[in-house]
mmCIF file of C-alpha atoms (C1' of nucleotides) in Angstrom:
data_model
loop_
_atom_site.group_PDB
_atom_site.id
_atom_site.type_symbol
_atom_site.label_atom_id
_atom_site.label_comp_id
_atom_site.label_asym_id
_atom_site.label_seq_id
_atom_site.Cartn_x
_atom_site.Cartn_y
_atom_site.Cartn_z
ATOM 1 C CA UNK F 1 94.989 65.231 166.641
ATOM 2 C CA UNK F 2 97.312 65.595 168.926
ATOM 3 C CA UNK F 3 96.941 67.127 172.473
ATOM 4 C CA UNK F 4 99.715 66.112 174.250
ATOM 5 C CA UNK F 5 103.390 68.332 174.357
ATOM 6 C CA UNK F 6 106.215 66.531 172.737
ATOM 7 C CA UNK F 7 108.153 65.172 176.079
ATOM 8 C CA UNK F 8 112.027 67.130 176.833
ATOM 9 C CA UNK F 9 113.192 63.764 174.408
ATOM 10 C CA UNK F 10 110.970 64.071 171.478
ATOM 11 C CA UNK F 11 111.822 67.778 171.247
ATOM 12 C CA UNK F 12 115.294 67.275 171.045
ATOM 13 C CA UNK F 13 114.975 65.711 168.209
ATOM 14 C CA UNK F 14 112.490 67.381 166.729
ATOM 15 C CA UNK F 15 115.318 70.824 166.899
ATOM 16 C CA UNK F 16 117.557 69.160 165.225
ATOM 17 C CA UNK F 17 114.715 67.363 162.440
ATOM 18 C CA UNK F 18 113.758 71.265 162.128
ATOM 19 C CA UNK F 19 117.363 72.471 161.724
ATOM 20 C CA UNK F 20 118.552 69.399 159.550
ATOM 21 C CA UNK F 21 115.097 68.467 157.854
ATOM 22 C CA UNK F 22 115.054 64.891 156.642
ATOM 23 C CA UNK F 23 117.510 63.049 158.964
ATOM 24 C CA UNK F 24 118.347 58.944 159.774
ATOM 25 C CA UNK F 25 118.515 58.025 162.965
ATOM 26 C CA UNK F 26 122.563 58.458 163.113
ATOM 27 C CA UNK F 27 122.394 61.946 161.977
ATOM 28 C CA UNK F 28 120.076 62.868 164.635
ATOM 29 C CA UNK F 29 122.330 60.904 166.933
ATOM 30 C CA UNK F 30 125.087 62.460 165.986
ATOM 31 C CA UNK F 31 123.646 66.253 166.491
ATOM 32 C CA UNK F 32 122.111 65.623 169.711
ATOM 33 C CA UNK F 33 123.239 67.379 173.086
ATOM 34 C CA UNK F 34 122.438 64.877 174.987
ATOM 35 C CA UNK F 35 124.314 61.668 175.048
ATOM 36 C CA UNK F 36 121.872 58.726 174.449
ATOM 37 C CA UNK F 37 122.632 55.433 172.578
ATOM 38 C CA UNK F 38 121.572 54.494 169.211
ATOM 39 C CA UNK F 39 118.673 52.176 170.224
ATOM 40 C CA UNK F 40 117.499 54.972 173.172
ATOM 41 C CA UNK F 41 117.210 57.304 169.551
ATOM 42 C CA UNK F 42 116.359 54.986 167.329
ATOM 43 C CA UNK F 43 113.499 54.004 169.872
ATOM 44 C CA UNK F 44 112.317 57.352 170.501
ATOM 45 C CA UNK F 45 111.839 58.475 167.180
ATOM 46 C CA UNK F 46 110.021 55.154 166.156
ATOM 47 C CA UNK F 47 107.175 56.052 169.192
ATOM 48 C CA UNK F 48 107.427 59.216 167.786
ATOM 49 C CA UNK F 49 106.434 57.896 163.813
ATOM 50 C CA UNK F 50 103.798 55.775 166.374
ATOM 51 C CA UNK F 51 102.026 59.005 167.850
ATOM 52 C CA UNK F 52 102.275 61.066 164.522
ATOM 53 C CA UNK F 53 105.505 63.888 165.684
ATOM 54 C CA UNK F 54 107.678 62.211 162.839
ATOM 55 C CA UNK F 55 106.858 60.774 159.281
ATOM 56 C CA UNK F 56 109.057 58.262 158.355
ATOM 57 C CA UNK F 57 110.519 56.734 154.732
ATOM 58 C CA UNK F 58 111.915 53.819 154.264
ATOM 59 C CA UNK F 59 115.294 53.832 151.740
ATOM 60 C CA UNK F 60 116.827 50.931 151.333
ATOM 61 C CA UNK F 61 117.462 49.409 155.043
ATOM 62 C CA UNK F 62 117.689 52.648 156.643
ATOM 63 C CA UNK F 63 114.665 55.222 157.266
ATOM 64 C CA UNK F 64 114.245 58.840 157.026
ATOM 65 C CA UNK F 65 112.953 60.618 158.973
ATOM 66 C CA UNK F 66 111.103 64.144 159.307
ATOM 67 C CA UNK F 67 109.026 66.197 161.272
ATOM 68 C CA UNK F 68 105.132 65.761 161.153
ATOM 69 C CA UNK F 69 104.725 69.836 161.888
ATOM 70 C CA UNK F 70 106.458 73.281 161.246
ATOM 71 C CA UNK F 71 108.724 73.985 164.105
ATOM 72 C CA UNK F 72 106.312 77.728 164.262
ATOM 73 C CA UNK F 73 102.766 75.174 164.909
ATOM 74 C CA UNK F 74 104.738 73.581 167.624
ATOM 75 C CA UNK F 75 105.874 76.742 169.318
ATOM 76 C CA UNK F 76 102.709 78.098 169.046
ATOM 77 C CA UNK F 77 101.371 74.857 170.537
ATOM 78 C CA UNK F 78 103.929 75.190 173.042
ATOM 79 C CA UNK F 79 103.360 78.910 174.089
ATOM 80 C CA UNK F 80 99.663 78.829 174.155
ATOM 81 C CA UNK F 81 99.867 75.677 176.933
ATOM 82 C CA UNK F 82 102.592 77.650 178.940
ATOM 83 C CA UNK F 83 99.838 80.565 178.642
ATOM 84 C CA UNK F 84 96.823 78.265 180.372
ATOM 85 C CA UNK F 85 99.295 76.765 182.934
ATOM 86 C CA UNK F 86 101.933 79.152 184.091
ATOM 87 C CA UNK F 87 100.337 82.562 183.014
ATOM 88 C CA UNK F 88 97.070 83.142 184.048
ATOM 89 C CA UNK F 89 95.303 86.100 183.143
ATOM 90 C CA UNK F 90 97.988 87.872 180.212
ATOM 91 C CA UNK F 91 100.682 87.697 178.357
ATOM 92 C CA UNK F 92 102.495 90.284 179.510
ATOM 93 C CA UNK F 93 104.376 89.098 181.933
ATOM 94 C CA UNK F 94 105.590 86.001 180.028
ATOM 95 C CA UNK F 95 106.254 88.410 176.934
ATOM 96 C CA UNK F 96 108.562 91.053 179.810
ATOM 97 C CA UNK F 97 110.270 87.616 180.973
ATOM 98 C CA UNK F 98 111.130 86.333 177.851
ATOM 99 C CA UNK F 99 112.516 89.975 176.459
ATOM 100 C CA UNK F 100 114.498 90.008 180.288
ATOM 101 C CA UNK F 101 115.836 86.723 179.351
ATOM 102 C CA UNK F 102 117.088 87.298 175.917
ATOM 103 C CA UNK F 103 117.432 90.899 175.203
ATOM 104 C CA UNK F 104 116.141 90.792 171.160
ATOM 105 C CA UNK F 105 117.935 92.533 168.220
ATOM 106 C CA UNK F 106 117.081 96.259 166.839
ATOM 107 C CA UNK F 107 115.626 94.331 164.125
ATOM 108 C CA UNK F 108 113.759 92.100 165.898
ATOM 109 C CA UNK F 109 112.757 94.764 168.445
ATOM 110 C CA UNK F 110 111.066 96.582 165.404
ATOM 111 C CA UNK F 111 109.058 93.460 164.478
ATOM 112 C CA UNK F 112 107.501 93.374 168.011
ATOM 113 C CA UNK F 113 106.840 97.018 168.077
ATOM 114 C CA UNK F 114 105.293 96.511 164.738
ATOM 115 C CA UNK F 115 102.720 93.741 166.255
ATOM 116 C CA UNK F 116 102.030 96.708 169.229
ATOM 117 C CA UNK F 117 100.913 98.633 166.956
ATOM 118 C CA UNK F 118 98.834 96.867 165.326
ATOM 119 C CA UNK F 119 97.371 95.490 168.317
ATOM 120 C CA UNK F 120 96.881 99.347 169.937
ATOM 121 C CA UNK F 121 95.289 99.935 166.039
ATOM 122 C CA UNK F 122 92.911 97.897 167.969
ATOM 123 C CA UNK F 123 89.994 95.408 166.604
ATOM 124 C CA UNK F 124 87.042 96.002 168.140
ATOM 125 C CA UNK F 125 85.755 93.155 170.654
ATOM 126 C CA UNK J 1 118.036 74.043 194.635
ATOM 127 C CA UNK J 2 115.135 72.321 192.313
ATOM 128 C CA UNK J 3 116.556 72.034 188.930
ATOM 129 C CA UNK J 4 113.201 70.596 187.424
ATOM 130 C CA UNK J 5 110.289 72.285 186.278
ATOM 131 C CA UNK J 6 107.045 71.591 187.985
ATOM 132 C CA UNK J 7 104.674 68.817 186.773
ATOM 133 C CA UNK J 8 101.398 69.553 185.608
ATOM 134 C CA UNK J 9 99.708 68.627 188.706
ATOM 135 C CA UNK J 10 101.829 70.566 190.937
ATOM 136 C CA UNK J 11 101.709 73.268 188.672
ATOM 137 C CA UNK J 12 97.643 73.504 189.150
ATOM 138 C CA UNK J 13 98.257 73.729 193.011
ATOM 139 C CA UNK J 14 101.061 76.189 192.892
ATOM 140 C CA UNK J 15 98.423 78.882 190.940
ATOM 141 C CA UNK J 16 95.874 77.732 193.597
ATOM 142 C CA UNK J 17 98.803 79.080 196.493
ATOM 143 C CA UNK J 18 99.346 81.790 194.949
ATOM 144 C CA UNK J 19 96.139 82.963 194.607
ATOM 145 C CA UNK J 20 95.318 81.878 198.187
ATOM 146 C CA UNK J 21 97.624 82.068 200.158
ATOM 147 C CA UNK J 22 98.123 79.679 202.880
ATOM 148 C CA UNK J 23 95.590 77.270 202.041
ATOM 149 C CA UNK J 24 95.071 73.884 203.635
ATOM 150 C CA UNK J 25 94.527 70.889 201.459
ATOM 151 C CA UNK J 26 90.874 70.478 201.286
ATOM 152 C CA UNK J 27 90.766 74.429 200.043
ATOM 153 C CA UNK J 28 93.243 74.004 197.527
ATOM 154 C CA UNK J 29 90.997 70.935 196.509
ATOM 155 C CA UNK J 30 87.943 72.888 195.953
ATOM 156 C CA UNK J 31 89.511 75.316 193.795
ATOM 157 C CA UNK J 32 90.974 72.913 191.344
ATOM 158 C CA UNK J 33 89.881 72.609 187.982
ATOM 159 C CA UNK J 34 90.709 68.662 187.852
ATOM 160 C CA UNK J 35 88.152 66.938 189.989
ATOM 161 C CA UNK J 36 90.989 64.973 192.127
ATOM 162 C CA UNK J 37 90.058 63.008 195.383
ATOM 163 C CA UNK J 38 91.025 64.473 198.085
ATOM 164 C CA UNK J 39 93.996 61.630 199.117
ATOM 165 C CA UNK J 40 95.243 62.650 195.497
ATOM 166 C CA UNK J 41 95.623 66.159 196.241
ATOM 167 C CA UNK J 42 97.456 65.279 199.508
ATOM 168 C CA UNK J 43 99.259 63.276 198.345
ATOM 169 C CA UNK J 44 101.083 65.617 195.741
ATOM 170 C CA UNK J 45 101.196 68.037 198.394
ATOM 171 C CA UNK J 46 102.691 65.873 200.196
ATOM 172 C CA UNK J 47 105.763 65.405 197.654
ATOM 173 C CA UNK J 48 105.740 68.500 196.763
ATOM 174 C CA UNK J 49 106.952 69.518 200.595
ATOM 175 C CA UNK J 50 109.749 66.778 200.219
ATOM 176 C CA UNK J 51 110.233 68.674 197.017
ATOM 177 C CA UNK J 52 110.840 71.960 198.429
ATOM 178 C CA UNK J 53 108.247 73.057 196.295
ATOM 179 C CA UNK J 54 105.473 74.576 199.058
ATOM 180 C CA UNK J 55 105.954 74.520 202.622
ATOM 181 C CA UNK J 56 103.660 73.283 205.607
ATOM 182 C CA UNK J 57 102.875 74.109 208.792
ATOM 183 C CA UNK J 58 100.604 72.464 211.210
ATOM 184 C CA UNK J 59 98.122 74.036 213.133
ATOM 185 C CA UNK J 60 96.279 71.570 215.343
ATOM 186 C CA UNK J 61 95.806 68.579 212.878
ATOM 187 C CA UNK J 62 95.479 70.428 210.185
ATOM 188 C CA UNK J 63 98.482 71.310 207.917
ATOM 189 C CA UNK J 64 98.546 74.302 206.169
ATOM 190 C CA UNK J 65 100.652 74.923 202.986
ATOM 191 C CA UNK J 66 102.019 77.843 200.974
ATOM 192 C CA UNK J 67 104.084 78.293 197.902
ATOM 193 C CA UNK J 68 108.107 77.691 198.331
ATOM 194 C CA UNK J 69 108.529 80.134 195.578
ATOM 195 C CA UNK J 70 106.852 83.166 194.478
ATOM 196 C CA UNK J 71 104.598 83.095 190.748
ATOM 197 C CA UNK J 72 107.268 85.816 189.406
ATOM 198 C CA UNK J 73 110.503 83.215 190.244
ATOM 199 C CA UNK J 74 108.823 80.469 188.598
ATOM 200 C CA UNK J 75 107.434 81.830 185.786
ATOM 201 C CA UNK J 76 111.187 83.309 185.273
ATOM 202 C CA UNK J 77 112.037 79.525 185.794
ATOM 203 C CA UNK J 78 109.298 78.410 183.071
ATOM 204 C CA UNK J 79 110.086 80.820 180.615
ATOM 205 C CA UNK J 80 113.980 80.380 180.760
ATOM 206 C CA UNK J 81 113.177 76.603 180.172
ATOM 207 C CA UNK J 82 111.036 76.970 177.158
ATOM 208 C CA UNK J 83 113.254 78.994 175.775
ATOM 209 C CA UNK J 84 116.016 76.947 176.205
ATOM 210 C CA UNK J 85 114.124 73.633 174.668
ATOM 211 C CA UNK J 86 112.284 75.118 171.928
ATOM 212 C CA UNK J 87 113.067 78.946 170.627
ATOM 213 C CA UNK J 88 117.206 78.750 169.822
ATOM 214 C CA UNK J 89 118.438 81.891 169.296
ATOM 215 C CA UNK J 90 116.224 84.297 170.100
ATOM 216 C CA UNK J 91 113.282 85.432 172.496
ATOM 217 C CA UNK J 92 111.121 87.190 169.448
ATOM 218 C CA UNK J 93 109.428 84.496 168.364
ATOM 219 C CA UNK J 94 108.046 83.582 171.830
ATOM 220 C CA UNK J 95 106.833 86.708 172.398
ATOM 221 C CA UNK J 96 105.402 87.672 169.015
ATOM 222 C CA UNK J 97 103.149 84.221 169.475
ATOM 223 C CA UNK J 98 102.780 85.412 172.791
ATOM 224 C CA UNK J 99 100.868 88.493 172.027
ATOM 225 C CA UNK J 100 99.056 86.883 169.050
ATOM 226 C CA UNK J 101 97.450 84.258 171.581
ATOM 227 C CA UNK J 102 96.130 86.807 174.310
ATOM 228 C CA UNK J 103 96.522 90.331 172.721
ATOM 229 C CA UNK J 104 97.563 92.946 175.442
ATOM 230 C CA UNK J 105 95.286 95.459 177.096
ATOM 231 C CA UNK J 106 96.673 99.362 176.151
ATOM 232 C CA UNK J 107 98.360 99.487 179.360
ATOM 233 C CA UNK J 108 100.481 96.623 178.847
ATOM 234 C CA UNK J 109 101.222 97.632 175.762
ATOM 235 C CA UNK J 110 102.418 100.280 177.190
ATOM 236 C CA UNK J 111 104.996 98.627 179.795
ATOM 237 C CA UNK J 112 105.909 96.695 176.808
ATOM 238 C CA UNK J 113 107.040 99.035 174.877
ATOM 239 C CA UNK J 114 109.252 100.483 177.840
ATOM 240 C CA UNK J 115 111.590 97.566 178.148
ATOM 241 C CA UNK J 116 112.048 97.706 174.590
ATOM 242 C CA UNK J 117 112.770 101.624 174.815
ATOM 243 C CA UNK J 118 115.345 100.404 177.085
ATOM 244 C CA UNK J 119 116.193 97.642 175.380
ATOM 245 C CA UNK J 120 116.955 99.861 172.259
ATOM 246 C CA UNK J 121 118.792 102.443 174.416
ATOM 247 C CA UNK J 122 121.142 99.614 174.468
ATOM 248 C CA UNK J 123 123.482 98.765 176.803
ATOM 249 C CA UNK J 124 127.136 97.580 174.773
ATOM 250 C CA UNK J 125 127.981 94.174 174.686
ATOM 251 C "C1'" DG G 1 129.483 33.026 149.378
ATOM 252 C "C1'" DC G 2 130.921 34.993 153.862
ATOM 253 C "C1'" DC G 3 131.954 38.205 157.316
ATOM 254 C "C1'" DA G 4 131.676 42.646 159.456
ATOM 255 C "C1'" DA G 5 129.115 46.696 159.967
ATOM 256 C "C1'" DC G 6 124.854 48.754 160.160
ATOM 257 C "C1'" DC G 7 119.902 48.964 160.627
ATOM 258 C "C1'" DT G 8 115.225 47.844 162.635
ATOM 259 C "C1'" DA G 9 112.165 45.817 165.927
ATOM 260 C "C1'" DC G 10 111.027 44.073 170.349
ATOM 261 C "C1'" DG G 11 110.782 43.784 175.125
ATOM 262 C "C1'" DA G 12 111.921 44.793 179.649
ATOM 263 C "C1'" DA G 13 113.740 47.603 183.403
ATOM 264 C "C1'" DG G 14 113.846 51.775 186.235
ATOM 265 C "C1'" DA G 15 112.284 56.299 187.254
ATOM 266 C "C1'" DC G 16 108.537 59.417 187.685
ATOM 267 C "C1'" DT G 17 103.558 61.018 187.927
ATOM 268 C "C1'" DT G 18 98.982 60.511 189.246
ATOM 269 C "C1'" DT G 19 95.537 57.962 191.241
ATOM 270 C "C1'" DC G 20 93.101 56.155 195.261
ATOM 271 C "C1'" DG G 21 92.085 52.542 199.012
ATOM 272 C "C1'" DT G 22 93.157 51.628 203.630
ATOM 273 C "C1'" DT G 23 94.623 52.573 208.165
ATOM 274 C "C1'" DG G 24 95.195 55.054 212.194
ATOM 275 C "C1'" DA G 25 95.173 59.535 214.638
ATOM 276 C "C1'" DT G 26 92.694 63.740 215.905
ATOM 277 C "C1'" DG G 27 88.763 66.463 216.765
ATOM 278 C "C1'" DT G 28 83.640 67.340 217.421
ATOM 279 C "C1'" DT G 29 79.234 66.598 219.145
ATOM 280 C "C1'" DA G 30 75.396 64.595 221.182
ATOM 281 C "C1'" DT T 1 82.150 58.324 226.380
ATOM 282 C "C1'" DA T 2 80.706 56.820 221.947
ATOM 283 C "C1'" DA T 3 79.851 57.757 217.309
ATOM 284 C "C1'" DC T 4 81.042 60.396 213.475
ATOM 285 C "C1'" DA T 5 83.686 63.401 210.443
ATOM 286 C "C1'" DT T 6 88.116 64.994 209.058
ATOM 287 C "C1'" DC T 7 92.918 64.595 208.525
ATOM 288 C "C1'" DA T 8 97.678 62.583 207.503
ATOM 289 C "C1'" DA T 9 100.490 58.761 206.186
ATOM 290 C "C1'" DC T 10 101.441 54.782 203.603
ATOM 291 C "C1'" DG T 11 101.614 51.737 199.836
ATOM 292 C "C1'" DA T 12 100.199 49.917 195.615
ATOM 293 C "C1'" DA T 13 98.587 50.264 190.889
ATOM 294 C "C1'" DA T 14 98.513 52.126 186.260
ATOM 295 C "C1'" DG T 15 100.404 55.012 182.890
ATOM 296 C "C1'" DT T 16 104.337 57.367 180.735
ATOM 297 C "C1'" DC T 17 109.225 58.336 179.561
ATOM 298 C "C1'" DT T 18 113.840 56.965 178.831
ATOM 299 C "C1'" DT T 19 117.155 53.628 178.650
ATOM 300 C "C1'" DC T 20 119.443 49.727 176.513
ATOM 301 C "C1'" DG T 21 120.272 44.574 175.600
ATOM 302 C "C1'" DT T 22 119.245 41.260 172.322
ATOM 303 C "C1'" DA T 23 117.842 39.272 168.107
ATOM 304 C "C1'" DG T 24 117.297 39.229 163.275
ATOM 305 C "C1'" DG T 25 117.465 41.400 158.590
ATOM 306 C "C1'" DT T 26 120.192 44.134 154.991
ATOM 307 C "C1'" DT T 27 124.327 45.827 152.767
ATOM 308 C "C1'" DG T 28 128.897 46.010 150.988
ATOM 309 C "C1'" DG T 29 133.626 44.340 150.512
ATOM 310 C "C1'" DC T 30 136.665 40.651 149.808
#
DNA sequence: GCCAACCTACGAAGACTTTCGTTGATGTTA
DNA sequence: TAACATCAACGAAAGTCTTCGTAGGTTGGC
């Protein structure tokens, strides 16, 4: 159950559990922007096992770690509270922002048009 | 110059502002959700003019505030951030979870579908 | 067996956010 | 003017996030 975002830290890592999938703590270390020590990482992630973002294994003396859920429940997590808190009302505006920022593909473009449409299609109330 | 994203808190009285207007503290109090005290809703106010994030002006004892920045510039701000920390690579995903959270009325659909007419009309790299 | 390298766990420090009690100033009203 | 309400300013407390030093256990090579 949890409510909470991940903090700017615990996301981080989470990317690059997503993009690397199971991960020690020097692997994470060693794909992360940021430049923290090993402790500041290794310390992170173990809250992180603590409030249930990361499952953890142990292998010998080292763990491994993962992410607890799919990088598309935590975006949707993540989009839905920027929705109550930023974007009252709609989506649209968020949805012309986003597209503004990071003009999409033709393929992806066709994906989104395909949701319009399906949306216009319309379910009744 | 405010690199940072808006807390939570300050984030409730910004969408108070802006659908205000100049408001004075004990207004902006009555329209939040959170049930604050009133020194606690000073109080952020108060950092949030050493902030840069609303300004004040007084008018006899009273100090009246407004929002630094418009809704449209931060949201820019908000999106470009979430973005940045959670979607790599592209916008699509954000906006097809977007529109499956709050589906669009017809007419936004419509302005939707512009930008991605002129999205498609591409301009070249 | 012993040493160096690596790993985990723990705790504490500093920054930030949110909360509110207290104090003093200002304004209103009887 | 005196009493009362309202306001701003200040500071402290509690919670969270991020950082890292330190200590102790495990592993592998020699």
């Amino acid at each position: 159950m949890n409510k909470k975002r991940p903090t700017d830290g615990e996301l981080e890592i989470l990317r690059v559990l997503w993009a690397r999938g199971r991960s020690t703590v020097r692997e994470v270390l060693g794909e992360l922007d940021r430049d923290s020590g090993y402790t500041t990482v290794l310390k992170l992630m173990q809250i992180m096992t603590e409030k249930g973002l990361v499952e953890r294994e142990k292998q010998g003396s080292t763990h491994t770690y993962w992410a607890a859920a799919s990088q598309e429940a935590t975006q949707r997590h993540l989009v839905r509270d920027l929705l109550d808190r930023a974007f009252p009302g709609s989506a649209q505006r968020l949805v012309l922002q986003a597209l503004a920022e990071r003009p999409a593909e033709p393929q992806e473009l066709a994906e989104i048009r395909k949701l319009l449409d399906e949306q216009e299609g319309g379910e009744p109330a």
